[in-house]
Tab-separated table of C-alpha atoms in Angstrom:
chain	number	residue	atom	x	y	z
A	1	UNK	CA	22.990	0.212	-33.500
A	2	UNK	CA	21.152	3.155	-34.896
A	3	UNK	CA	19.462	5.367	-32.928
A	4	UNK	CA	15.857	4.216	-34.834
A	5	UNK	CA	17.285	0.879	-33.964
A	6	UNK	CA	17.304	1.284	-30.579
A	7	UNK	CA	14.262	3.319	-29.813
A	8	UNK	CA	12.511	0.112	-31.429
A	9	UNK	CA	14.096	-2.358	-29.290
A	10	UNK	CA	13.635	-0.368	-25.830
A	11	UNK	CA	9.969	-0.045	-25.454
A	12	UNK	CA	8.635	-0.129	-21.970
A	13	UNK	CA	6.270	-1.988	-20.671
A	14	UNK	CA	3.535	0.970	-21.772
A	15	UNK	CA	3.590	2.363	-25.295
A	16	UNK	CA	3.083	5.659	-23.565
A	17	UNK	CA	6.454	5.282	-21.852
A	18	UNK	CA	8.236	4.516	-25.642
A	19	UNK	CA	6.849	6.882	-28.086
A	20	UNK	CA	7.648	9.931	-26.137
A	21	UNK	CA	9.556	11.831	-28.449
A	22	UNK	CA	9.890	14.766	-26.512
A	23	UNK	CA	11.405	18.277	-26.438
A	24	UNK	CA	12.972	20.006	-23.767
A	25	UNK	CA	9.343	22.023	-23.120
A	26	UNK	CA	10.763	24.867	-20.341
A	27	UNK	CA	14.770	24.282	-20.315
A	28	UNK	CA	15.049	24.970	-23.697
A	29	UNK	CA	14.975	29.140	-24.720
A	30	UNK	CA	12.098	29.087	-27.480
A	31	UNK	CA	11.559	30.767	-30.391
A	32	UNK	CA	7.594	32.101	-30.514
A	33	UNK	CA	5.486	30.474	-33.091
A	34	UNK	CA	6.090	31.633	-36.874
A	35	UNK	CA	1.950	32.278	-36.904
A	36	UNK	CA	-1.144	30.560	-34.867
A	37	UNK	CA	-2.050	28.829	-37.726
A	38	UNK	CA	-2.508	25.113	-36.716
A	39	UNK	CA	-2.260	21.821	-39.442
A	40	UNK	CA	-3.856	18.491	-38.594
A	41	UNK	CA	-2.381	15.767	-40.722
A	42	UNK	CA	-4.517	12.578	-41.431
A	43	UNK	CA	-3.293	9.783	-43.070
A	44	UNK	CA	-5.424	6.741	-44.284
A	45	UNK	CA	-3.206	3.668	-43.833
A	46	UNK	CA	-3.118	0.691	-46.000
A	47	UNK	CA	-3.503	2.823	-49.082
A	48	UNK	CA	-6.767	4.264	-50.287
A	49	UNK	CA	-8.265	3.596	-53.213
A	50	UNK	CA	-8.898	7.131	-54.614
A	51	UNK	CA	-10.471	6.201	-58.199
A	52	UNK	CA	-13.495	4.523	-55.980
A	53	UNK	CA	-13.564	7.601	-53.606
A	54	UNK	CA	-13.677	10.451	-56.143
A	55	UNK	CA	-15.247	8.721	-59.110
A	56	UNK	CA	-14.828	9.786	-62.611
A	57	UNK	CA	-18.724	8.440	-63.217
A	58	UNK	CA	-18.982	9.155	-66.794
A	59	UNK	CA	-15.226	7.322	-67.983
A	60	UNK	CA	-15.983	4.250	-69.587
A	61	UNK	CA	-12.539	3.159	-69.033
A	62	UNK	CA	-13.597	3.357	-65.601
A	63	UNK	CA	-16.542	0.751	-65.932
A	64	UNK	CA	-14.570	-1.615	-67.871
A	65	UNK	CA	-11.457	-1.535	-65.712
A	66	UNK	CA	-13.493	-2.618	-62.599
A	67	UNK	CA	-16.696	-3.993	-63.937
A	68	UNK	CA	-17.314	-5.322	-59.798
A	69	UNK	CA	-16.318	-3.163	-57.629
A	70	UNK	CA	-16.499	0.303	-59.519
A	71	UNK	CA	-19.098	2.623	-57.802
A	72	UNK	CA	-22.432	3.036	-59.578
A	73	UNK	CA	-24.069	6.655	-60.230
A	74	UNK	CA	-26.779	5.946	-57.743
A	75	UNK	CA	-24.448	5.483	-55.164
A	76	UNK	CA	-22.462	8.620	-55.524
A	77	UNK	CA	-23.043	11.943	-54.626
A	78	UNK	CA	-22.393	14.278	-57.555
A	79	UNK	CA	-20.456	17.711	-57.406
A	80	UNK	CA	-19.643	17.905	-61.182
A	81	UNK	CA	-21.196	16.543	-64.242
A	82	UNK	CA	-18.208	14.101	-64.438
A	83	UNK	CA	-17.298	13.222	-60.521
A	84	UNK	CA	-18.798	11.850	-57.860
A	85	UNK	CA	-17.669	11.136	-54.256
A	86	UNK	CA	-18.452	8.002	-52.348
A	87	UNK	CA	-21.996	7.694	-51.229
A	88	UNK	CA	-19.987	6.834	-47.590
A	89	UNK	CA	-18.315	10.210	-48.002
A	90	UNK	CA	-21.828	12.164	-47.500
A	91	UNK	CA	-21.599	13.517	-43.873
A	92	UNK	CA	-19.109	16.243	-45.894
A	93	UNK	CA	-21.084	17.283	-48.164
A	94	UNK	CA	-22.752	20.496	-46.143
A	95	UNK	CA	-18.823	21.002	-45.797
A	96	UNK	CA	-18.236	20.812	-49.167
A	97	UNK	CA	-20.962	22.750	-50.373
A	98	UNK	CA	-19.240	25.452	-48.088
A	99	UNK	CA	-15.989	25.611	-49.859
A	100	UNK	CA	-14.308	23.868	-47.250
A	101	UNK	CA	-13.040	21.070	-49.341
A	102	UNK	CA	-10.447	21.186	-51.733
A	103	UNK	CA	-9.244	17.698	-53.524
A	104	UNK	CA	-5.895	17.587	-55.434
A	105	UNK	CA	-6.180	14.826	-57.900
A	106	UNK	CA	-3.213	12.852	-59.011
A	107	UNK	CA	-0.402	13.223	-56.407
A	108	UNK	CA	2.597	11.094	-56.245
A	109	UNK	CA	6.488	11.933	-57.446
A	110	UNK	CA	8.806	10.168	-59.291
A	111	UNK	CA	9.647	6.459	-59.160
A	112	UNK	CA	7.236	5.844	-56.853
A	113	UNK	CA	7.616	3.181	-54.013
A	114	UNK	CA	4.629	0.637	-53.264
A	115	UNK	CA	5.585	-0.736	-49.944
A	116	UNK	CA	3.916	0.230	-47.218
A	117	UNK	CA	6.456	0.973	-44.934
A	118	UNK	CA	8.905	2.601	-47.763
A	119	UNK	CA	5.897	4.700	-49.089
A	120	UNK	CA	4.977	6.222	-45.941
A	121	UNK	CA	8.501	6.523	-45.223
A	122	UNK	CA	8.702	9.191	-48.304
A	123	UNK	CA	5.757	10.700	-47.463
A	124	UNK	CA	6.638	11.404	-43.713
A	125	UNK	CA	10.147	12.160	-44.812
A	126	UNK	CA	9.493	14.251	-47.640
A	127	UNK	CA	12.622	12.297	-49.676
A	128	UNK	CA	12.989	11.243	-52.874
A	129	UNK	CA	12.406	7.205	-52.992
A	130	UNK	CA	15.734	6.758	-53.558
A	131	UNK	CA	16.729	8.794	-50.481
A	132	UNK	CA	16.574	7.372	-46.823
A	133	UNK	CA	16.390	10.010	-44.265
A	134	UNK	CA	16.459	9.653	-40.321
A	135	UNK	CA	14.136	12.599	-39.433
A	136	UNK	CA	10.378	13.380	-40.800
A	137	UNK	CA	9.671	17.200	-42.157
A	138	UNK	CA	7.426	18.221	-39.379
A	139	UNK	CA	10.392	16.972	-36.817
A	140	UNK	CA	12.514	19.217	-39.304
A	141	UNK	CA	9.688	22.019	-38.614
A	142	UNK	CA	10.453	21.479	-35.224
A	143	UNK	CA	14.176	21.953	-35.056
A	144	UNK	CA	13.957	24.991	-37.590
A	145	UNK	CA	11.163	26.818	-35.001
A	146	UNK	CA	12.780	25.459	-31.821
A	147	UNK	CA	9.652	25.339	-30.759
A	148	UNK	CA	8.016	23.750	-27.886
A	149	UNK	CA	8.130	19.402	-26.879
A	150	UNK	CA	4.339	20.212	-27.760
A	151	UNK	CA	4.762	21.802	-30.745
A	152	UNK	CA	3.985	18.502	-32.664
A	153	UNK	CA	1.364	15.835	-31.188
A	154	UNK	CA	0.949	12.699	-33.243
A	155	UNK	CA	-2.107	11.204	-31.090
A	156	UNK	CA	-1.276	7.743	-31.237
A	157	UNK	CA	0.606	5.384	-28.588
A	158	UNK	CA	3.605	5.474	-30.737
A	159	UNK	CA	6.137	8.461	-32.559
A	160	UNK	CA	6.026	8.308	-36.157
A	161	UNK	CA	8.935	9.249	-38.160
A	162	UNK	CA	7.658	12.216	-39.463
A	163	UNK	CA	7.530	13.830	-36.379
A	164	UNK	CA	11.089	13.402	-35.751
A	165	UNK	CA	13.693	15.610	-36.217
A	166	UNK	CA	17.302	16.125	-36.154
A	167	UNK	CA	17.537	17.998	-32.493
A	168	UNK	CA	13.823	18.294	-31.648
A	169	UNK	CA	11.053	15.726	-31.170
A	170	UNK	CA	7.140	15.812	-31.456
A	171	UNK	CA	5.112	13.860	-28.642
A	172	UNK	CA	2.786	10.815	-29.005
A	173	UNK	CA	-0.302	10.797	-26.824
A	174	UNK	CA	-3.283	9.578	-26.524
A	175	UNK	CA	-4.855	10.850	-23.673
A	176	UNK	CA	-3.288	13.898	-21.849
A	177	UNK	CA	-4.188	12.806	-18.031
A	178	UNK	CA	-3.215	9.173	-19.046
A	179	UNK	CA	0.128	10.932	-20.063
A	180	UNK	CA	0.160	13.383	-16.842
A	181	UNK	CA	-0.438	9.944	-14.842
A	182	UNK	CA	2.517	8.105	-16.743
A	183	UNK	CA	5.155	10.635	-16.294
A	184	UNK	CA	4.230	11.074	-12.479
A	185	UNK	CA	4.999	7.190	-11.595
A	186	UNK	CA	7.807	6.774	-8.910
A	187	UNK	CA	9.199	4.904	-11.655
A	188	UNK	CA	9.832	7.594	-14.148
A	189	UNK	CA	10.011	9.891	-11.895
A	190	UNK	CA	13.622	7.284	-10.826
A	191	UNK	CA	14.691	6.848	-13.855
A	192	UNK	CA	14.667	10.539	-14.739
A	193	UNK	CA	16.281	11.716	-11.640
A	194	UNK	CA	19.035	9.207	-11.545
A	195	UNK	CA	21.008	10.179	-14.728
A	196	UNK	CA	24.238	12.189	-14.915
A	197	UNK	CA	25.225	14.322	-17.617
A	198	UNK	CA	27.593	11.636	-18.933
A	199	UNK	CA	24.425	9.575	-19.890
A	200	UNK	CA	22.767	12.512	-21.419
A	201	UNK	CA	25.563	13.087	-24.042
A	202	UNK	CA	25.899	9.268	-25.113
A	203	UNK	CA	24.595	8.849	-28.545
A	204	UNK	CA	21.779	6.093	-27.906
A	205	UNK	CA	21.012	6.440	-23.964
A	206	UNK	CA	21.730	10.124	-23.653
A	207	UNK	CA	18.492	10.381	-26.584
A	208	UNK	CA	16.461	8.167	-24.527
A	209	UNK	CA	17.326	10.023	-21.296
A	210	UNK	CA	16.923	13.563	-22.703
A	211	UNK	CA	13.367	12.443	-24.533
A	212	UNK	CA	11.893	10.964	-21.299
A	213	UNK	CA	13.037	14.619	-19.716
A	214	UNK	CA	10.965	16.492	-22.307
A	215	UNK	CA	8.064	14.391	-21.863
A	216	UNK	CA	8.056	15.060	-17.901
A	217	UNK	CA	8.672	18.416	-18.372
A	218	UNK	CA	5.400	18.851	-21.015
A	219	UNK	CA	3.101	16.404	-19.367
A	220	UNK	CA	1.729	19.117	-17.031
A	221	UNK	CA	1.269	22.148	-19.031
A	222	UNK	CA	-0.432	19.483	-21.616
A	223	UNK	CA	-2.663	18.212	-19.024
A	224	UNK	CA	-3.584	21.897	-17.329
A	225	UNK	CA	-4.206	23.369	-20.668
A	226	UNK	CA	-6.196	20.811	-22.466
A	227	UNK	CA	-8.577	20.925	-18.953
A	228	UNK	CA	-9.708	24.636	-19.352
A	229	UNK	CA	-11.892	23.282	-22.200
A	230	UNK	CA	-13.876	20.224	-22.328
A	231	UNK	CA	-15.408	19.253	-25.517
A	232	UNK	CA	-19.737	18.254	-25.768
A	233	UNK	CA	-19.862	17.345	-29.216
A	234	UNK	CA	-20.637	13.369	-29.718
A	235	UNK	CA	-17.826	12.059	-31.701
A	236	UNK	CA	-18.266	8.685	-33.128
A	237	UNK	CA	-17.210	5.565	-30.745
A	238	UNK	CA	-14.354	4.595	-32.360
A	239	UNK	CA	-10.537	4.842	-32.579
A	240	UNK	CA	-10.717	7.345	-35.150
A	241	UNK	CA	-12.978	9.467	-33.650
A	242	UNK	CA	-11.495	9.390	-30.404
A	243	UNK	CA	-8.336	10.618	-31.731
A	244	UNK	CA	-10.120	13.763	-33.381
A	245	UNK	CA	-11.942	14.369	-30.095
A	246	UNK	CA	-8.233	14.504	-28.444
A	247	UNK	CA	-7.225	17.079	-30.944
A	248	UNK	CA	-10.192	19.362	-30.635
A	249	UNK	CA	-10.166	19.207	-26.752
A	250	UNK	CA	-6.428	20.600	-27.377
A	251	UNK	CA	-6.967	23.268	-30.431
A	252	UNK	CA	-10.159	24.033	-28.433
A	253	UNK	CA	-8.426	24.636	-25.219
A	254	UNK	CA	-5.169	26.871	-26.693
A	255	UNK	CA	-2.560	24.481	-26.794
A	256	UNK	CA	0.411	26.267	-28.116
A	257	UNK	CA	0.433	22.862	-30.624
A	258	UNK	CA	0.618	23.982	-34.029
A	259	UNK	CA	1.140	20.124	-35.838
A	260	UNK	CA	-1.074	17.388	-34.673
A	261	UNK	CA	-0.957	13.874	-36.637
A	262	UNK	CA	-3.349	10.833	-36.623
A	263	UNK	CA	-4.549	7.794	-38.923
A	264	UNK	CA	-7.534	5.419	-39.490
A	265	UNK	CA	-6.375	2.066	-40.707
A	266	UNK	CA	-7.037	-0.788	-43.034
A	267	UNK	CA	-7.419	0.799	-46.202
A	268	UNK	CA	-5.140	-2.387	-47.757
A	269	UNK	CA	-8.131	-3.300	-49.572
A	270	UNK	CA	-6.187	-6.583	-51.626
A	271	UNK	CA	-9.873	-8.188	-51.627
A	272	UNK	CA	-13.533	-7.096	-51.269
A	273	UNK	CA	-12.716	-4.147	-51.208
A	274	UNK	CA	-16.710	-2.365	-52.020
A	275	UNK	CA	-17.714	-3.234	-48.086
A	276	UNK	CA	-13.902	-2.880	-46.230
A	277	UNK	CA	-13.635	1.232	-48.032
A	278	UNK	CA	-17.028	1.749	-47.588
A	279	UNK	CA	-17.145	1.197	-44.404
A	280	UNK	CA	-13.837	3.084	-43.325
A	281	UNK	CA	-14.753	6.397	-45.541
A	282	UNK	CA	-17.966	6.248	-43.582
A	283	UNK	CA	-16.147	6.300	-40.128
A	284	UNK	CA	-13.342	9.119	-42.088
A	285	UNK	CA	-16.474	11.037	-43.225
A	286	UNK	CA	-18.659	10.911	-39.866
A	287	UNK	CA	-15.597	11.980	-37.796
A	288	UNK	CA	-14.904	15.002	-39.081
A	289	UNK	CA	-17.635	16.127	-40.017
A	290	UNK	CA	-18.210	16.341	-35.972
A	291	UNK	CA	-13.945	17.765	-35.835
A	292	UNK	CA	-14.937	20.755	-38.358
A	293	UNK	CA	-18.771	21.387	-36.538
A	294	UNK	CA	-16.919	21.388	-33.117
A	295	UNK	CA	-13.859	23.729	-34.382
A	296	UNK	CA	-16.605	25.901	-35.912
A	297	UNK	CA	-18.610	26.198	-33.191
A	298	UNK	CA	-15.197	27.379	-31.019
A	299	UNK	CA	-14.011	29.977	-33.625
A	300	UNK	CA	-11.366	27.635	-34.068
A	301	UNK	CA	-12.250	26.559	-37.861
A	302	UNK	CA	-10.707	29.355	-39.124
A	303	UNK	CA	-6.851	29.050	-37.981
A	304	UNK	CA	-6.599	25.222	-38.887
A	305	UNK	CA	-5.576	23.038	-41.786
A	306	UNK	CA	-6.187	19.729	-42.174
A	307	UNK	CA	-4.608	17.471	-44.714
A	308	UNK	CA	-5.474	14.004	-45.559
A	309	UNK	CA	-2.995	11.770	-47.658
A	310	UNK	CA	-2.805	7.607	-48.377
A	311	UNK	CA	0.825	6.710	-49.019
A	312	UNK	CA	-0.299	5.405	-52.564
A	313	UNK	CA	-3.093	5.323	-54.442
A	314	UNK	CA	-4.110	1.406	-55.697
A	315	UNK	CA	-3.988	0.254	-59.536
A	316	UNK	CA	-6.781	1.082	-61.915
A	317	UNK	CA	-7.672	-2.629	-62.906
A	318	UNK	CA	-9.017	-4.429	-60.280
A	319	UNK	CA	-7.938	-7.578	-59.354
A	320	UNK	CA	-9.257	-11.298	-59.343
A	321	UNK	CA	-10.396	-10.665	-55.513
A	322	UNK	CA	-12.934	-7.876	-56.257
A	323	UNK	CA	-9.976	-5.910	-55.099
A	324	UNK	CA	-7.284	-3.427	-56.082
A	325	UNK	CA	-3.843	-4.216	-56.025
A	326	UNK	CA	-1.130	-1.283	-54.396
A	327	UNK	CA	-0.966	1.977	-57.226
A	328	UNK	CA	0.987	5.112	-57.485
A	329	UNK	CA	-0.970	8.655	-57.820
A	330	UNK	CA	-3.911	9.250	-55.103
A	331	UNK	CA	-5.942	12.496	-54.121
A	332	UNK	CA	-5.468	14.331	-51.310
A	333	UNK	CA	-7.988	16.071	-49.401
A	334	UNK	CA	-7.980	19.602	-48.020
A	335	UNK	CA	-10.078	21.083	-45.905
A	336	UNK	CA	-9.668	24.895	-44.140
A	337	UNK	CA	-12.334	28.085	-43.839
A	338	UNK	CA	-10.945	29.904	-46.731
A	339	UNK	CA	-9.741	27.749	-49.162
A	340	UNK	CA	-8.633	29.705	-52.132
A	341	UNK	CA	-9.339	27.036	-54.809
A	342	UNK	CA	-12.626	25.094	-53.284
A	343	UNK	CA	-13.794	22.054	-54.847
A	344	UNK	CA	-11.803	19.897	-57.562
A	345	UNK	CA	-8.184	21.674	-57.474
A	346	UNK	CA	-7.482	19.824	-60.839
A	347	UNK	CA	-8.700	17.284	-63.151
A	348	UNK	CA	-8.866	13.792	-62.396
A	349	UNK	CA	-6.720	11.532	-63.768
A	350	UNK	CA	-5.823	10.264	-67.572
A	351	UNK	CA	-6.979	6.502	-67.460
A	352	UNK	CA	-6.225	6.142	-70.810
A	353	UNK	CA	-2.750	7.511	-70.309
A	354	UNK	CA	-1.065	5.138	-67.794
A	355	UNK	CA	1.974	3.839	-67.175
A	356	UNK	CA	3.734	0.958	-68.276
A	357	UNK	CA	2.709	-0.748	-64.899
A	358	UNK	CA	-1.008	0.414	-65.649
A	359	UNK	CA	-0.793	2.962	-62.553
A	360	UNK	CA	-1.424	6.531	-62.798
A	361	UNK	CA	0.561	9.103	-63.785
A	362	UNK	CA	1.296	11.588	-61.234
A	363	UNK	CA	0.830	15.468	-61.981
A	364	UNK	CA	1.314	17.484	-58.629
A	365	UNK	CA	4.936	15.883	-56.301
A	366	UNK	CA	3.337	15.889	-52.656
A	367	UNK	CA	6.255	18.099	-51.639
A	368	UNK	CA	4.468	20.798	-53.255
A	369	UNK	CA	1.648	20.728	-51.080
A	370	UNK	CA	4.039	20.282	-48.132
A	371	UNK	CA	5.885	23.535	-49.414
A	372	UNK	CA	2.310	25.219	-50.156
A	373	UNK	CA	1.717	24.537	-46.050
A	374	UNK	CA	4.628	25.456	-45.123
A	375	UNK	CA	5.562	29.081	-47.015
A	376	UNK	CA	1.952	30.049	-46.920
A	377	UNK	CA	0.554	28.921	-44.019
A	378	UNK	CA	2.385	28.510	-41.151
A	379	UNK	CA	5.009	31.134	-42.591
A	380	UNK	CA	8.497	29.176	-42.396
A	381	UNK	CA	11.574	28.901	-44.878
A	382	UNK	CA	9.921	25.875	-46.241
A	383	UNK	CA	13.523	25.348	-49.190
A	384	UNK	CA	15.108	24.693	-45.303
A	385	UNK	CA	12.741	22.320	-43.699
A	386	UNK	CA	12.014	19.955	-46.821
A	387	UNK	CA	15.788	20.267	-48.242
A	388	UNK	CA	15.125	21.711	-51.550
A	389	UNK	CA	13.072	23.836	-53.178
A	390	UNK	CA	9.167	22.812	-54.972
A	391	UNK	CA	6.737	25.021	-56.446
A	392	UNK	CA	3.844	25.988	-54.421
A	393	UNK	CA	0.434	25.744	-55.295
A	394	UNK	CA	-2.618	27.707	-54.833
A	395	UNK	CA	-5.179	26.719	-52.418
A	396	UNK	CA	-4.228	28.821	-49.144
């Protein structure tokens, strides 16, 4: 059984308990961190339909391709004389008035994949589609720093792939006392103490065995450090916003964490779609707006990234559901203090140049941007971490 396999098949009775991906935090000599930049990746699962969140308002292609669910002028708000975002997308507009937006249209790479699971696969892998890989760049980013079991922090009950790597895990957690509590059980605390170093050096339970050590040995400093800070700002109630909170109380605080991941769901928008992406861009939108205020007002705005992706974009034609059927290119979202291309990064998309599927073309391979993060702003070899070589672009 593969050692994916097996992870999947031995969860404990508390997610908390499974995900751990964890790095041996103080038995492990460290290198120090490349920079103190920081990167918080956000993905919006299911898909996002990016034609109906930055709207090309004056493209009559545009009207006639969706004539029920394409977003009217009146319900936009305008930052060129030809786009428009998302009227739900208005709690960042005093952000993106402040050139701390960038959007880079049209992002995909070649033969693109529209499963779910496959797409986000290649996007947390950084592969080609035909190319199945075991580890996620960021875990990659991890075993090239050797940096910390913290170094990477998916907040989430479970480890995605991207956050692991060949020698060197990231940690999933959702609450860092919750996670001090957890790994100071009599249970674990068994478990971990009754293993030999035969275990630790069999393939399947010498990973489990050495993971579950990581996550002891990081549990405390994570809990200590993210308690010399406490975070006032009123983040919205929900999932989403919870998760941000989580991740400012830890930038906010001086975690050593330079990666953190999280995800708002149900962007799979098959049917009805105008009420289901409204609704979700208006919880995106609302949250961090509240993440950026609270970073800014903790001088910590100025060392952090934060990237938000869909694994695929959805098809320009709506379908027979007032819905959009699973696409290719999408925009991605960047946000940081000093952005050196604010605004629109490039044009929008060709809708009268499609492909032979009617999905968009993609201009920009999202393994640029990954290599743009990487070279320029948190200063590794990024040719080593995503396998090969991309051009970089221009907006750090």
């Amino acid at each position: 059984m593969k050692r994916r396999g097996f992870l999947k098949q031995s969860t404990f009775a508390s997610g908390m308990f499974f995900v751990p991906q964890f790095l041996k935090a103080f038995e492990n000599s460290s290198m120090k961190p490349f920079s103190n930049k920081k990167v918080v990746i956000i993905q919006l699962k299911g898909g996002n339909d990016g034609l109906n969140t930055v709207v090309p308002f004056n493209n009559d292609i545009y009207y006639q391709q969706r004539s029920n669910i394409a977003i009217k002028q009146n319900d936009l708000f305008k930052i060129s004389d030809e786009v428009g975002l998302h009227k739900s997308l208005q709690p960042l507009q005093d952000l993106y008035n402040k050139g701390f937006v960038s959007i880079i249209n049209n992002v995909g790479y070649p033969n693109p994949n529209l499963s779910h699971f496959r797409a986000t696969d290649i996007w947390q892998t950084a592969s080609d589609s035909n190319e199945y890989l075991q580890n996620g760049w960021v875990g990659r980013y991890l075993d090239y720093t050797k940096g910390n079991p913290y170094s990477a922090i998916e907040v989430d009950q479970s480890l995605s792939l991207m956050l692991k790597g060949k020698s060197q895990n990231g940690l999933a957690i959702t609450d860092p006392k919750m996670f001090y509590d957890s790994m100071s059980a009599p249970f674990f605390n068994n478990v971990v103490t009754n293993y030999n170093d035969a275990h630790l050096s069999e393939h399947n339970l010498g990973y489990l065995y050495n993971t579950m050590i990581d996550a002891k040995s990081s549990a405390k400093h994570i809990y200590e450090q993210s308690n010399t800070k406490s975070t006032f700002a009123e983040y919205p109630k929900n999932i989403f916003g919870k998760q941000l909170k989580t991740i400012s109380q830890f930038i906010n605080s001086g975690l050593e964490t330079q990666v953190y991941y999280a995800g708002l769901s149900g962007f799979d928008t098959h049917a009805n779609q105008p009420g289901t992406q409204e609704r979700l861009l208006k919880v995106y939108a609302e949250s961090m707006e509240v993440f950026i205020n609270d970073l800014q007002k903790n001088n910590a705005f100025e060392d952090v990234l934060i990237l938000t992706f869909s694994e695929f974009g959805r098809r320009v034609k709506q379908n027979e559901s007032k819905g959009t059927d699973h696409g290719t290119a999408n925009n991605v979202f960047v946000m940081g203090k000093n952005l050196k291309k604010q605004g629109l990064y490039n044009n929008l998309p060709n809708l009268g140049n499609l492909d032979r599927n009617g999905n968009l073309k993609y201009e920009i391979d999202f393994r640029e941007i990954y290599a743009t993060i990487l070279d320029k702003w948190l200063a590794v070899d990024d040719v080593a971490i995503l396998n090969k070589s991309f051009s970089k672009l221009d907006f750090v």
